[in-house]
Amino acid sequence: MAEFSPDVEMQKIPELTQEFFDHVLYDEEPLFISDEATIWDVSSAPTAEELIDRISHYYKKPVTSADLKQPLWKLIRQLNEE
């Protein structure tokens, strides 16, 4: 049986994660997101530009390609910082 990476950090932000999927990754519905997963592990968006546009539009913040390479929980927290 395959072992999954832990999802401790993702479990700490369920509301923020749901908001992110509702408004940015609205065409995705992952069953499990580990703490190691990046947006590329849960999104089938064809380009970084499309994801950056979606994120920047909803969160009204600049996002870079480098931001998309960090774990998803870090990206979500970063987007929700004041």
PDB file of C-alpha atoms in Angstrom, residues 10 20-21 25 27-34 37-45 51 72 76:
ATOM      1  CA  MET A  10      -3.280  21.690   4.744  1.00  0.00           C
ATOM      2  CA  PHE A  20      -9.032  28.955  -3.133  1.00  0.00           C
ATOM      3  CA  PHE A  21     -10.706  26.053  -4.938  1.00  0.00           C
ATOM      4  CA  LEU A  25      -9.282  26.199  -9.147  1.00  0.00           C
ATOM      5  CA  ASP A  27     -12.650  23.277 -12.277  1.00  0.00           C
ATOM      6  CA  GLU A  28     -10.707  20.946  -9.956  1.00  0.00           C
ATOM      7  CA  GLU A  29     -11.768  18.764  -7.038  1.00  0.00           C
ATOM      8  CA  PRO A  30      -8.842  16.917  -5.464  1.00  0.00           C
ATOM      9  CA  LEU A  31      -9.537  14.189  -2.931  1.00  0.00           C
ATOM     10  CA  PHE A  32      -6.302  14.647  -0.997  1.00  0.00           C
ATOM     11  CA  ILE A  33      -3.651  17.374  -0.931  1.00  0.00           C
ATOM     12  CA  SER A  34      -0.406  16.617   0.860  1.00  0.00           C
ATOM     13  CA  ALA A  37       1.841  19.293  -3.187  1.00  0.00           C
ATOM     14  CA  THR A  38       2.184  22.382  -5.337  1.00  0.00           C
ATOM     15  CA  ILE A  39      -0.552  23.960  -7.404  1.00  0.00           C
ATOM     16  CA  TRP A  40       0.732  21.887 -10.349  1.00  0.00           C
ATOM     17  CA  ASP A  41      -0.166  18.697  -8.471  1.00  0.00           C
ATOM     18  CA  VAL A  42      -3.831  19.694  -8.150  1.00  0.00           C
ATOM     19  CA  SER A  43      -4.442  21.847 -11.216  1.00  0.00           C
ATOM     20  CA  SER A  44      -4.791  20.912 -14.856  1.00  0.00           C
ATOM     21  CA  ALA A  45      -4.488  24.525 -16.024  1.00  0.00           C
ATOM     22  CA  LEU A  51      -3.101  30.373 -12.997  1.00  0.00           C
ATOM     23  CA  LEU A  72       0.127  24.894  -1.948  1.00  0.00           C
ATOM     24  CA  ILE A  76      -2.661  29.906   0.134  1.00  0.00           C
TER      25      ILE A  76
END
